[in-house]
Amino acid sequence: MSNSFDVLVIGSGIAGLSFALKVAQRGHSVAILTKKNKADSNTNWAQGGIAVVTSQTDDFAKHVRDTLVAGDGLCDEKVVREIVRDGPERVRELVEIGLKFSRDADGGYDLGREGGHSERRVLHVKDMTGKAIEEALIKAISREPRIAMFEHMFAIDVITRRKLAGPQSRGADRVLGAYALDVRDGRVLTFSAPVVMLSTGGAGQAYLYTTNPDIATGDGIAMAYRAGVEVRNMEFIQFHPTALYSTTAARFLISEAVRGEGAVLRNLAGEAFMKGYHKMADLAPRDIVARAIDTEMKKSGAAHVWLDITHRNEAFLRTRFPQIYQTCKQLGINIAKAMIPVVPAAHYTCGGVATNLSAETSLDGLYACGEVACTGLHGANRLASNSLLEAVVMAHRGAESVDGYLRAARKLPAPVIPDWIELGAGDTDERVVVTHNWDELRRTMWDYVSIMRTTKRLERARTRIANLDREIGEYYWNFSVDARLLELRNLIQVAELIVACALQRHESRGLHAIADYPKKRKAARDSRLRKT
Ligand code: SIN
């Protein structure tokens, strides 16, 4: 069965939903595929907010400078300028569809501050900004008749002209749609569309400890790479400095905005150690704070450090950070009275599918937007709360470019796309391999490819990941696919890309710290990978 649309959007976070809304408003039919429920996305978990210039004391030049400093010499300055400049207009549109950012006592925006920002400029909805944006977008989309939402639909791979015609085929390659697994009944459906937008988020699940939800398995990056699209700067995995440490619960994010309100990091001896690492102390860029915590933990052998916000009163904390306050309370920590145990955890994939400023990838018709993409904004380390900004700005720019592309694509012969051919014969009785390999991959990445790297550790990881790849490849080709297997296949692909990019970079820059090459090279260059 084939479902035909003008535009296929894979992923339902802020990037995908904003893009879908905009292209539908331009008169195009849109299908959104989401592998779980429509509201399950990384966006939903974003606490901090959206960095944008709105205050009288702020200006674009300062926001650009903060972004470039955080990115440690690797940002594309033109991209930074344009994305920062477009921010206020895109925020105005979010307000228009009903988003209510938190306000201060005078009725102005209550601006938060986070690491690396020289000004208060983070618009937020308490500590649940992502959830509020997601809800506003889903509401707007439900009123748009041109958009069809397909939940529990796992995109397996994009379909390209070359994949169908064979590698020797002549003429430019282009995207034609995607095959997707209906996870409720195991059928694989064909979606045909001349435009496909990848907005599947990042790959935090490649690591044992992450602030990301379960869905963050790098699906879009893996699909794009398999389709021969250029992927860039994958070594820059951002570790958030302050995830809640617990031996029983998952790594819940303690927003950097808490430090923006004066919280101080302390080691187990009670010393406020960040002053010794950077002049901005607790509000230094994220790579520096995460490495400082790692160093303190390694020095003392402690399992965590403390985050101390006890100087603020309970009423303030309950109102400004309701989610954090409640979550900690449920674990027996009253954050107004006791310090919070925190550790770094994998948080954001700064690299990804390479795009230009119109969200176009190197494959005709294939777009990428949000965490899945690498525009050049983040460089070697993303400035806090620049990700929601990038998502809304690039969704708009992508939508603007689609009209022209669709006009040209409609003149091309309509493709004949064959149905998915069931690869494997049936079910295996050795499902344990999939479970085991999930754990092994995440442990390997955590132990060998995290905050402090060495060439030896990276090579060790490369060997182990290659083994996992072989085993899971066998599963993929010989047995019927399911969501868990597909996610693992994607994560293994992404882990290979992270390690390959890390091995390419013979310097320490931003989030990539490697003991064998402690210095930064003079000339900054992107690492690039493309399947040949
Ligand atoms: C946070 O609230 O600390 C996370 C925000 C971000 O990752 O930009």
Coordinates of C-alpha atoms and ligand atoms in Angstrom, one line a residue:
M1 CA 0.0 0.0 0.0
S2 CA 1.4 3.4 -0.9
N3 CA 0.5 6.7 0.8
S4 CA 1.3 9.8 -1.3
F5 CA 1.9 13.3 0.0
D6 CA 3.7 16.4 -1.1
V7 CA 5.8 16.4 2.1
L8 CA 6.8 13.7 4.5
V9 CA 7.9 14.8 8.0
I10 CA 9.7 12.2 10.1
G11 CA 9.6 13.1 13.8
S12 CA 7.2 15.2 15.9
G13 CA 9.3 17.6 18.0
I14 CA 9.3 21.3 17.6
A15 CA 11.3 21.2 14.4
G16 CA 9.0 18.7 12.6
L17 CA 5.8 20.2 13.8
S18 CA 6.8 23.8 13.0
F19 CA 7.9 22.8 9.5
A20 CA 4.7 20.7 8.9
L21 CA 2.5 23.6 10.0
K22 CA 4.3 26.0 7.7
V23 CA 4.3 23.9 4.6
A24 CA 0.6 23.0 5.1
Q25 CA -0.2 26.7 5.3
R26 CA 1.5 27.0 2.0
G27 CA -1.0 24.6 0.5
H28 CA 0.9 21.3 0.5
S29 CA -0.3 18.0 1.8
V30 CA 1.8 16.7 4.7
A31 CA 2.2 13.4 6.5
I32 CA 4.0 13.3 9.9
L33 CA 5.4 10.0 11.0
T34 CA 6.2 9.6 14.6
K35 CA 7.4 6.3 16.1
K36 CA 5.5 6.7 19.4
N37 CA 2.7 9.1 20.3
K38 CA 2.8 12.6 18.7
A39 CA 3.9 14.3 21.9
D40 CA 6.8 11.9 22.6
S41 CA 9.8 14.0 21.6
N42 CA 13.0 15.5 22.9
T43 CA 11.3 18.9 22.7
N44 CA 9.0 17.8 25.4
W45 CA 11.9 17.4 27.8
A46 CA 13.5 20.8 27.1
Q47 CA 13.3 22.7 30.4
G48 CA 15.5 25.8 29.9
G49 CA 13.8 27.7 27.1
I50 CA 14.6 29.5 23.9
A51 CA 17.5 32.0 23.7
V52 CA 16.4 35.1 21.8
V53 CA 17.2 38.8 21.9
T54 CA 14.2 40.7 23.4
S55 CA 15.6 42.9 26.2
Q56 CA 16.6 46.5 26.0
T57 CA 20.1 45.7 27.3
D58 CA 20.7 42.9 24.9
D59 CA 21.5 42.9 21.2
F60 CA 22.2 40.5 18.3
A61 CA 26.0 41.2 18.4
K62 CA 26.1 39.9 22.0
H63 CA 24.1 36.8 21.3
V64 CA 26.3 36.1 18.3
R65 CA 29.4 36.6 20.3
D66 CA 28.2 34.3 23.1
T67 CA 27.4 31.6 20.6
L68 CA 30.8 31.9 18.8
V69 CA 32.6 31.7 22.2
A70 CA 30.7 28.6 23.3
G71 CA 31.3 27.0 19.9
D72 CA 35.0 27.3 20.4
G73 CA 36.0 28.6 17.0
L74 CA 34.0 26.1 14.9
C75 CA 30.7 27.9 14.4
D76 CA 29.8 29.2 10.9
E77 CA 29.6 32.9 11.7
K78 CA 27.2 33.7 8.8
V79 CA 24.8 30.9 10.1
V80 CA 25.0 32.2 13.6
R81 CA 24.2 35.8 12.6
E82 CA 21.2 34.8 10.5
I83 CA 19.7 32.4 13.0
V84 CA 20.1 34.9 15.8
R85 CA 18.6 37.6 13.7
D86 CA 15.5 35.5 12.7
G87 CA 14.8 34.6 16.4
P88 CA 12.5 37.4 17.5
E89 CA 10.1 37.0 14.5
R90 CA 9.8 33.2 15.0
V91 CA 9.1 33.8 18.7
R92 CA 6.4 36.2 17.8
E93 CA 4.7 33.5 15.7
L94 CA 4.9 31.1 18.7
V95 CA 3.1 33.6 20.8
E96 CA 0.5 34.0 18.0
I97 CA -0.4 30.3 18.1
G98 CA -1.0 30.6 21.9
L99 CA 2.3 30.1 23.7
K100 CA 2.4 32.0 27.0
F101 CA 6.0 32.6 28.1
S102 CA 6.5 33.3 31.8
R103 CA 6.3 37.0 32.6
D104 CA 7.9 39.1 35.4
A105 CA 6.1 41.3 37.9
D106 CA 6.0 44.2 35.3
G107 CA 4.4 42.1 32.6
G108 CA 7.6 41.8 30.5
Y109 CA 9.2 38.5 29.6
D110 CA 10.8 36.8 32.6
L111 CA 14.2 36.2 31.1
G112 CA 16.4 33.3 32.3
R113 CA 20.1 33.1 32.2
E114 CA 22.2 30.0 31.4
G115 CA 25.8 29.0 31.0
G116 CA 27.8 31.0 28.4
H117 CA 25.2 33.8 28.1
S118 CA 26.4 37.3 28.9
E119 CA 22.8 38.5 29.3
R120 CA 19.5 37.2 30.5
R121 CA 17.8 36.3 27.3
V122 CA 16.1 32.9 27.7
L123 CA 12.4 32.9 27.2
H124 CA 10.8 30.1 29.2
V125 CA 7.5 28.7 30.4
K126 CA 8.6 28.0 34.0
D127 CA 10.8 24.9 33.7
M128 CA 8.6 23.2 31.1
T129 CA 9.2 25.2 28.0
G130 CA 9.5 22.4 25.5
K131 CA 6.3 20.8 26.7
A132 CA 4.4 24.1 26.4
I133 CA 5.7 24.6 22.8
E134 CA 4.9 21.1 21.8
E135 CA 1.3 21.4 23.1
A136 CA 0.8 24.7 21.3
L137 CA 2.1 23.3 18.0
I138 CA 0.0 20.1 18.3
K139 CA -3.1 22.2 18.9
A140 CA -2.3 24.3 15.8
I141 CA -1.7 21.2 13.7
S142 CA -5.0 19.6 14.8
R143 CA -6.7 22.5 13.1
E144 CA -4.9 22.0 9.8
P145 CA -6.7 19.7 7.4
R146 CA -3.8 19.2 5.1
I147 CA -1.7 17.4 7.8
A148 CA -2.1 13.7 8.5
M149 CA -0.5 12.4 11.7
F150 CA 0.7 8.8 11.7
E151 CA 1.5 7.7 15.2
H152 CA 3.5 4.5 16.1
M153 CA 5.0 4.6 12.6
F154 CA 8.7 3.9 12.6
A155 CA 10.6 5.2 9.5
I156 CA 13.1 2.5 8.6
D157 CA 14.9 4.2 5.7
V158 CA 14.4 6.9 3.1
I159 CA 13.8 5.7 -0.4
T160 CA 16.0 7.3 -3.1
R161 CA 16.1 7.2 -6.8
R162 CA 19.5 5.6 -6.7
K163 CA 18.6 2.9 -4.3
L164 CA 15.7 1.8 -6.6
A165 CA 17.7 2.1 -9.9
G166 CA 21.0 0.8 -8.6
P167 CA 24.3 2.6 -8.0
Q168 CA 25.2 2.7 -11.7
S169 CA 22.1 4.7 -12.6
R170 CA 22.7 8.0 -14.3
G171 CA 21.3 11.4 -13.3
A172 CA 21.1 13.1 -10.0
D173 CA 19.9 11.2 -7.0
R174 CA 16.8 12.4 -5.1
V175 CA 14.6 11.3 -2.3
L176 CA 11.3 9.6 -3.1
G177 CA 9.8 8.8 0.3
A178 CA 10.3 6.4 3.1
Y179 CA 9.5 2.9 4.2
A180 CA 7.9 2.8 7.7
L181 CA 7.1 0.0 10.1
D182 CA 3.7 0.2 11.8
V183 CA 4.8 -0.9 15.2
R184 CA 1.3 -2.0 16.2
D185 CA 0.9 -4.7 13.6
G186 CA 4.4 -5.2 12.1
R187 CA 3.4 -4.2 8.6
V188 CA 5.8 -2.1 6.6
L189 CA 4.1 0.7 4.6
T190 CA 5.4 2.9 1.8
F191 CA 5.1 6.6 2.0
S192 CA 5.9 8.5 -1.2
A193 CA 6.8 12.2 -1.2
P194 CA 9.2 14.4 -3.3
V195 CA 10.1 16.2 -0.1
V196 CA 11.2 14.4 3.1
M197 CA 12.1 16.3 6.3
L198 CA 14.1 14.5 8.9
S199 CA 13.3 16.0 12.3
T200 CA 14.0 13.0 14.5
G201 CA 16.1 14.6 17.2
G202 CA 19.4 13.5 18.6
A203 CA 21.1 10.3 19.8
G204 CA 21.5 10.6 23.6
Q205 CA 20.5 7.0 24.0
A206 CA 23.9 6.0 22.6
Y207 CA 25.2 6.6 26.1
L208 CA 24.4 4.7 29.3
Y209 CA 23.5 7.9 31.1
T210 CA 21.5 10.5 29.3
T211 CA 19.0 13.3 30.0
N212 CA 17.2 12.3 26.7
P213 CA 14.0 10.3 26.4
D214 CA 14.0 6.7 25.1
I215 CA 13.1 7.9 21.6
A216 CA 16.5 9.7 21.1
T217 CA 18.1 7.0 19.0
G218 CA 19.7 8.9 16.2
D219 CA 17.3 7.5 13.6
G220 CA 17.4 10.5 11.1
I221 CA 21.2 10.7 11.2
A222 CA 21.6 7.0 10.6
M223 CA 19.0 7.0 7.7
A224 CA 20.6 10.0 6.1
Y225 CA 24.1 8.5 6.3
R226 CA 22.8 5.2 4.8
A227 CA 21.4 7.2 1.9
G228 CA 24.8 8.7 1.1
V229 CA 24.1 12.1 2.7
E230 CA 27.0 14.1 4.4
V231 CA 27.1 14.0 8.1
R232 CA 29.3 16.5 10.1
N233 CA 31.0 17.0 13.5
M234 CA 29.5 13.9 15.2
E235 CA 32.3 13.9 17.8
F236 CA 30.7 16.9 19.6
I237 CA 28.3 15.2 22.0
Q238 CA 27.3 17.6 24.7
F239 CA 27.2 16.4 28.3
H240 CA 24.9 18.4 30.4
P241 CA 26.7 19.2 33.7
T242 CA 23.7 18.7 36.0
A243 CA 21.6 15.6 35.7
L244 CA 20.1 14.4 38.9
Y245 CA 22.2 11.6 40.4
S246 CA 20.1 8.7 41.7
T247 CA 20.9 5.0 41.9
T248 CA 17.3 4.1 41.2
A249 CA 15.8 6.8 38.8
A250 CA 16.8 7.9 35.3
R251 CA 19.0 10.9 34.8
F252 CA 16.5 13.7 35.2
L253 CA 17.7 17.1 34.0
I254 CA 18.3 19.9 36.5
S255 CA 18.1 22.9 34.2
E256 CA 21.1 25.2 33.8
A257 CA 18.6 28.0 34.6
V258 CA 18.9 26.9 38.3
R259 CA 22.5 28.0 38.1
G260 CA 21.2 31.1 36.3
E261 CA 19.3 31.8 39.5
G262 CA 22.4 31.6 41.6
A263 CA 22.9 27.8 42.3
V264 CA 26.5 26.9 43.0
L265 CA 28.3 23.6 42.3
R266 CA 30.2 22.2 45.3
N267 CA 32.4 19.1 45.7
L268 CA 31.8 16.6 48.4
A269 CA 34.0 18.7 50.7
G270 CA 31.6 21.6 50.2
E271 CA 33.9 23.7 48.2
A272 CA 32.5 25.9 45.4
F273 CA 35.0 24.6 42.8
M274 CA 34.0 26.3 39.5
K275 CA 35.8 29.6 40.4
G276 CA 39.0 27.6 39.9
Y277 CA 38.1 26.5 36.4
H278 CA 36.7 29.6 34.6
K279 CA 36.1 33.3 35.1
M280 CA 32.3 32.8 34.6
A281 CA 32.4 30.2 37.4
D282 CA 29.1 28.2 37.5
L283 CA 27.9 30.0 34.4
A284 CA 30.8 29.0 32.2
P285 CA 30.0 27.3 28.9
R286 CA 28.7 23.8 29.3
D287 CA 31.7 21.9 28.1
I288 CA 33.9 23.5 30.7
V289 CA 31.5 22.9 33.5
A290 CA 30.9 19.2 32.6
R291 CA 34.7 18.6 32.4
A292 CA 35.3 20.4 35.7
I293 CA 32.7 18.1 37.4
D294 CA 34.3 15.1 35.8
T295 CA 37.7 16.2 37.1
E296 CA 36.4 16.8 40.6
M297 CA 34.7 13.4 40.7
K298 CA 37.8 11.6 39.4
K299 CA 40.0 13.4 41.9
S300 CA 37.9 12.5 44.9
G301 CA 36.4 9.2 43.7
A302 CA 32.9 10.6 44.4
A303 CA 29.9 9.4 42.5
H304 CA 28.5 12.9 42.2
V305 CA 28.9 16.6 43.1
W306 CA 26.4 18.9 44.8
L307 CA 24.2 21.7 43.3
D308 CA 23.4 24.2 46.0
I309 CA 20.4 26.5 45.5
T310 CA 19.5 26.6 49.2
H311 CA 19.9 30.4 49.4
R312 CA 16.7 30.8 47.5
N313 CA 13.4 30.5 49.3
E314 CA 11.0 27.6 48.8
A315 CA 8.1 29.7 47.4
F316 CA 10.4 31.1 44.7
L317 CA 11.8 27.6 43.7
R318 CA 8.3 26.0 43.7
T319 CA 7.0 28.7 41.3
R320 CA 10.1 29.1 39.0
F321 CA 11.0 25.4 38.8
P322 CA 7.8 23.4 39.6
Q323 CA 8.9 20.3 37.8
I324 CA 12.4 20.2 39.3
Y325 CA 11.1 21.0 42.7
Q326 CA 8.5 18.2 42.6
T327 CA 10.8 15.6 41.1
C328 CA 13.4 16.1 43.7
K329 CA 10.8 16.2 46.4
Q330 CA 9.5 12.8 45.3
L331 CA 13.1 11.5 45.8
G332 CA 13.1 13.0 49.3
I333 CA 15.1 16.2 48.5
N334 CA 13.7 19.6 49.4
I335 CA 15.9 21.7 47.1
A336 CA 15.3 24.8 49.3
K337 CA 16.9 23.1 52.2
A338 CA 19.2 20.4 50.8
M339 CA 21.8 20.2 48.1
I340 CA 21.0 18.2 44.9
P341 CA 23.3 15.4 43.9
V342 CA 24.2 15.9 40.2
V343 CA 26.4 14.3 37.6
P344 CA 27.0 15.0 33.9
A345 CA 25.0 13.0 31.3
A346 CA 24.8 12.9 27.5
H347 CA 22.4 15.6 26.5
Y348 CA 22.7 17.0 22.9
T349 CA 24.2 15.9 19.6
C350 CA 25.8 19.1 18.2
G351 CA 26.8 17.5 14.9
G352 CA 24.4 15.7 12.5
V353 CA 23.1 15.8 9.0
A354 CA 24.9 18.6 7.2
T355 CA 22.4 21.3 5.9
N356 CA 22.6 24.8 4.4
L357 CA 20.6 27.7 5.7
S358 CA 17.5 26.4 3.9
A359 CA 17.6 23.1 5.8
E360 CA 18.5 21.3 2.6
T361 CA 20.9 18.3 2.8
S362 CA 23.2 17.1 0.1
L363 CA 20.4 14.8 -1.3
D364 CA 17.8 16.6 -3.5
G365 CA 14.4 16.8 -1.7
L366 CA 15.8 15.6 1.7
Y367 CA 15.7 18.3 4.4
A368 CA 16.9 18.1 8.0
C369 CA 16.0 20.4 10.9
G370 CA 16.5 20.5 14.7
E371 CA 19.0 18.3 16.7
V372 CA 19.3 15.8 13.8
A373 CA 20.9 18.5 11.6
C374 CA 24.3 20.3 11.6
T375 CA 23.8 23.8 10.3
G376 CA 27.0 25.3 11.7
L377 CA 25.3 27.2 14.5
H378 CA 26.7 25.1 17.4
G379 CA 30.2 24.5 16.3
A380 CA 32.1 22.5 18.9
N381 CA 29.7 23.2 21.7
R382 CA 26.1 24.4 21.7
L383 CA 25.2 27.5 23.7
A384 CA 22.4 26.7 26.1
S385 CA 18.9 27.2 24.8
N386 CA 20.1 27.8 21.2
S387 CA 18.5 24.5 20.1
L388 CA 14.9 25.5 20.2
L389 CA 15.9 28.8 18.5
E390 CA 17.6 26.8 15.7
A391 CA 14.6 24.5 15.3
V392 CA 12.0 27.2 14.8
V393 CA 14.2 29.4 12.6
M394 CA 15.3 26.5 10.4
A395 CA 11.8 25.0 10.1
H396 CA 10.7 28.3 8.7
R397 CA 13.6 28.6 6.3
G398 CA 13.1 25.0 5.2
A399 CA 9.4 25.6 4.5
E400 CA 10.3 28.7 2.4
S401 CA 12.5 26.5 0.2
V402 CA 10.0 23.7 -0.3
D403 CA 7.7 25.6 -2.8
G404 CA 10.4 26.0 -5.4
Y405 CA 11.6 22.4 -5.0
L406 CA 8.1 21.0 -5.3
R407 CA 7.5 23.0 -8.5
A408 CA 10.6 21.5 -10.1
A409 CA 10.0 18.0 -8.7
R410 CA 6.5 17.9 -10.2
K411 CA 8.0 18.2 -13.7
L412 CA 9.9 14.9 -13.2
P413 CA 8.5 11.5 -14.1
A414 CA 6.4 10.0 -11.2
P415 CA 8.5 7.3 -9.5
V416 CA 7.3 3.7 -9.2
I417 CA 8.2 2.6 -5.8
P418 CA 8.0 -1.1 -5.0
D419 CA 6.5 -2.4 -1.8
W420 CA 8.9 -3.3 1.0
I421 CA 10.3 -6.8 0.6
E422 CA 10.2 -8.7 3.8
L423 CA 13.9 -9.5 4.5
G424 CA 13.9 -12.1 7.2
A425 CA 12.1 -15.4 7.4
G426 CA 10.5 -15.0 10.7
D427 CA 11.1 -14.6 14.4
T428 CA 14.2 -15.6 16.3
D429 CA 14.2 -17.3 19.6
E430 CA 17.4 -15.4 20.5
R431 CA 16.0 -12.0 21.2
V432 CA 18.5 -11.7 24.1
V433 CA 21.2 -10.6 21.5
V434 CA 19.3 -7.4 20.9
T435 CA 18.9 -6.6 24.6
H436 CA 22.5 -7.5 25.4
N437 CA 23.8 -5.4 22.5
W438 CA 21.8 -2.4 23.5
D439 CA 23.5 -2.5 27.0
E440 CA 26.9 -3.2 25.5
L441 CA 26.8 -0.3 23.1
R442 CA 25.7 2.2 25.7
R443 CA 28.2 1.0 28.2
T444 CA 31.0 1.1 25.6
M445 CA 30.2 4.6 24.6
W446 CA 30.0 5.8 28.2
D447 CA 33.3 4.2 29.2
Y448 CA 35.3 5.0 26.1
V449 CA 33.7 7.9 24.2
S450 CA 32.5 10.3 26.7
I451 CA 33.8 13.5 28.5
M452 CA 37.5 12.6 28.4
R453 CA 38.8 10.6 25.5
T454 CA 42.0 9.0 24.4
T455 CA 42.9 7.5 21.0
K456 CA 43.3 4.1 22.7
R457 CA 39.8 4.2 24.2
L458 CA 38.3 5.4 20.9
E459 CA 40.0 2.5 19.0
R460 CA 38.8 0.0 21.6
A461 CA 35.2 1.4 21.1
R462 CA 35.6 1.2 17.3
T463 CA 36.4 -2.6 17.5
R464 CA 33.5 -3.4 19.9
I465 CA 31.0 -1.4 17.9
A466 CA 32.1 -3.1 14.7
N467 CA 31.3 -6.4 16.3
L468 CA 27.9 -5.2 17.4
D469 CA 27.3 -3.9 13.9
R470 CA 28.0 -7.3 12.4
E471 CA 25.7 -9.1 14.8
I472 CA 22.8 -6.7 14.5
G473 CA 23.3 -6.6 10.7
E474 CA 22.7 -10.3 10.7
Y475 CA 19.5 -9.9 12.7
Y476 CA 18.3 -7.1 10.4
W477 CA 18.7 -9.2 7.2
N478 CA 17.6 -12.6 8.6
F479 CA 14.6 -11.9 10.8
S480 CA 11.5 -9.7 10.8
V481 CA 12.2 -6.2 12.0
D482 CA 10.8 -4.6 15.1
A483 CA 11.2 -1.1 16.6
R484 CA 13.8 -2.2 19.2
L485 CA 16.0 -3.8 16.6
L486 CA 15.7 -0.8 14.2
E487 CA 16.6 1.6 17.0
L488 CA 19.6 -0.4 17.9
R489 CA 20.7 -0.6 14.3
N490 CA 20.5 3.2 14.1
L491 CA 22.3 3.7 17.4
I492 CA 25.1 1.5 16.3
Q493 CA 25.4 3.5 13.1
V494 CA 25.5 6.7 15.0
A495 CA 28.0 5.4 17.5
E496 CA 30.3 4.4 14.5
L497 CA 30.0 8.0 13.2
I498 CA 30.8 9.6 16.6
V499 CA 33.9 7.4 17.0
A500 CA 35.0 8.0 13.3
C501 CA 34.7 11.8 13.7
A502 CA 36.5 11.7 17.1
L503 CA 39.4 9.7 15.6
Q504 CA 39.6 12.3 12.7
R505 CA 40.1 15.2 15.1
H506 CA 43.7 15.5 16.4
E507 CA 43.0 18.3 18.8
S508 CA 40.9 19.2 21.8
R509 CA 38.2 21.6 21.0
G510 CA 34.9 22.4 22.6
L511 CA 33.2 19.1 23.7
H512 CA 35.9 16.9 22.2
A513 CA 38.6 16.6 24.8
I514 CA 41.3 14.0 24.0
A515 CA 44.3 13.4 26.2
D516 CA 46.7 12.6 23.2
Y517 CA 46.0 16.0 21.6
P518 CA 45.4 18.4 24.5
K519 CA 45.8 21.6 22.3
K520 CA 43.6 23.3 19.9
R521 CA 44.9 23.5 16.3
K522 CA 45.1 26.9 14.7
A523 CA 42.8 26.2 11.8
A524 CA 39.3 25.0 12.7
R525 CA 37.8 22.5 10.4
D526 CA 34.6 20.4 10.4
S527 CA 34.8 16.7 10.4
R528 CA 32.8 15.2 7.5
L529 CA 31.6 11.7 6.7
R530 CA 29.8 10.3 3.7
K531 CA 29.0 6.7 2.8
T532 CA 30.5 5.9 -0.6
Ligands
SIN1 C1 18.7 23.3 30.5 O1 17.6 23.7 30.8 O2 19.7 23.3 31.1 C2 18.8 22.6 29.1 C3 18.6 23.7 28.1 C4 19.4 23.3 26.9 O3 19.9 22.2 26.7 O4 19.5 24.2 26.0

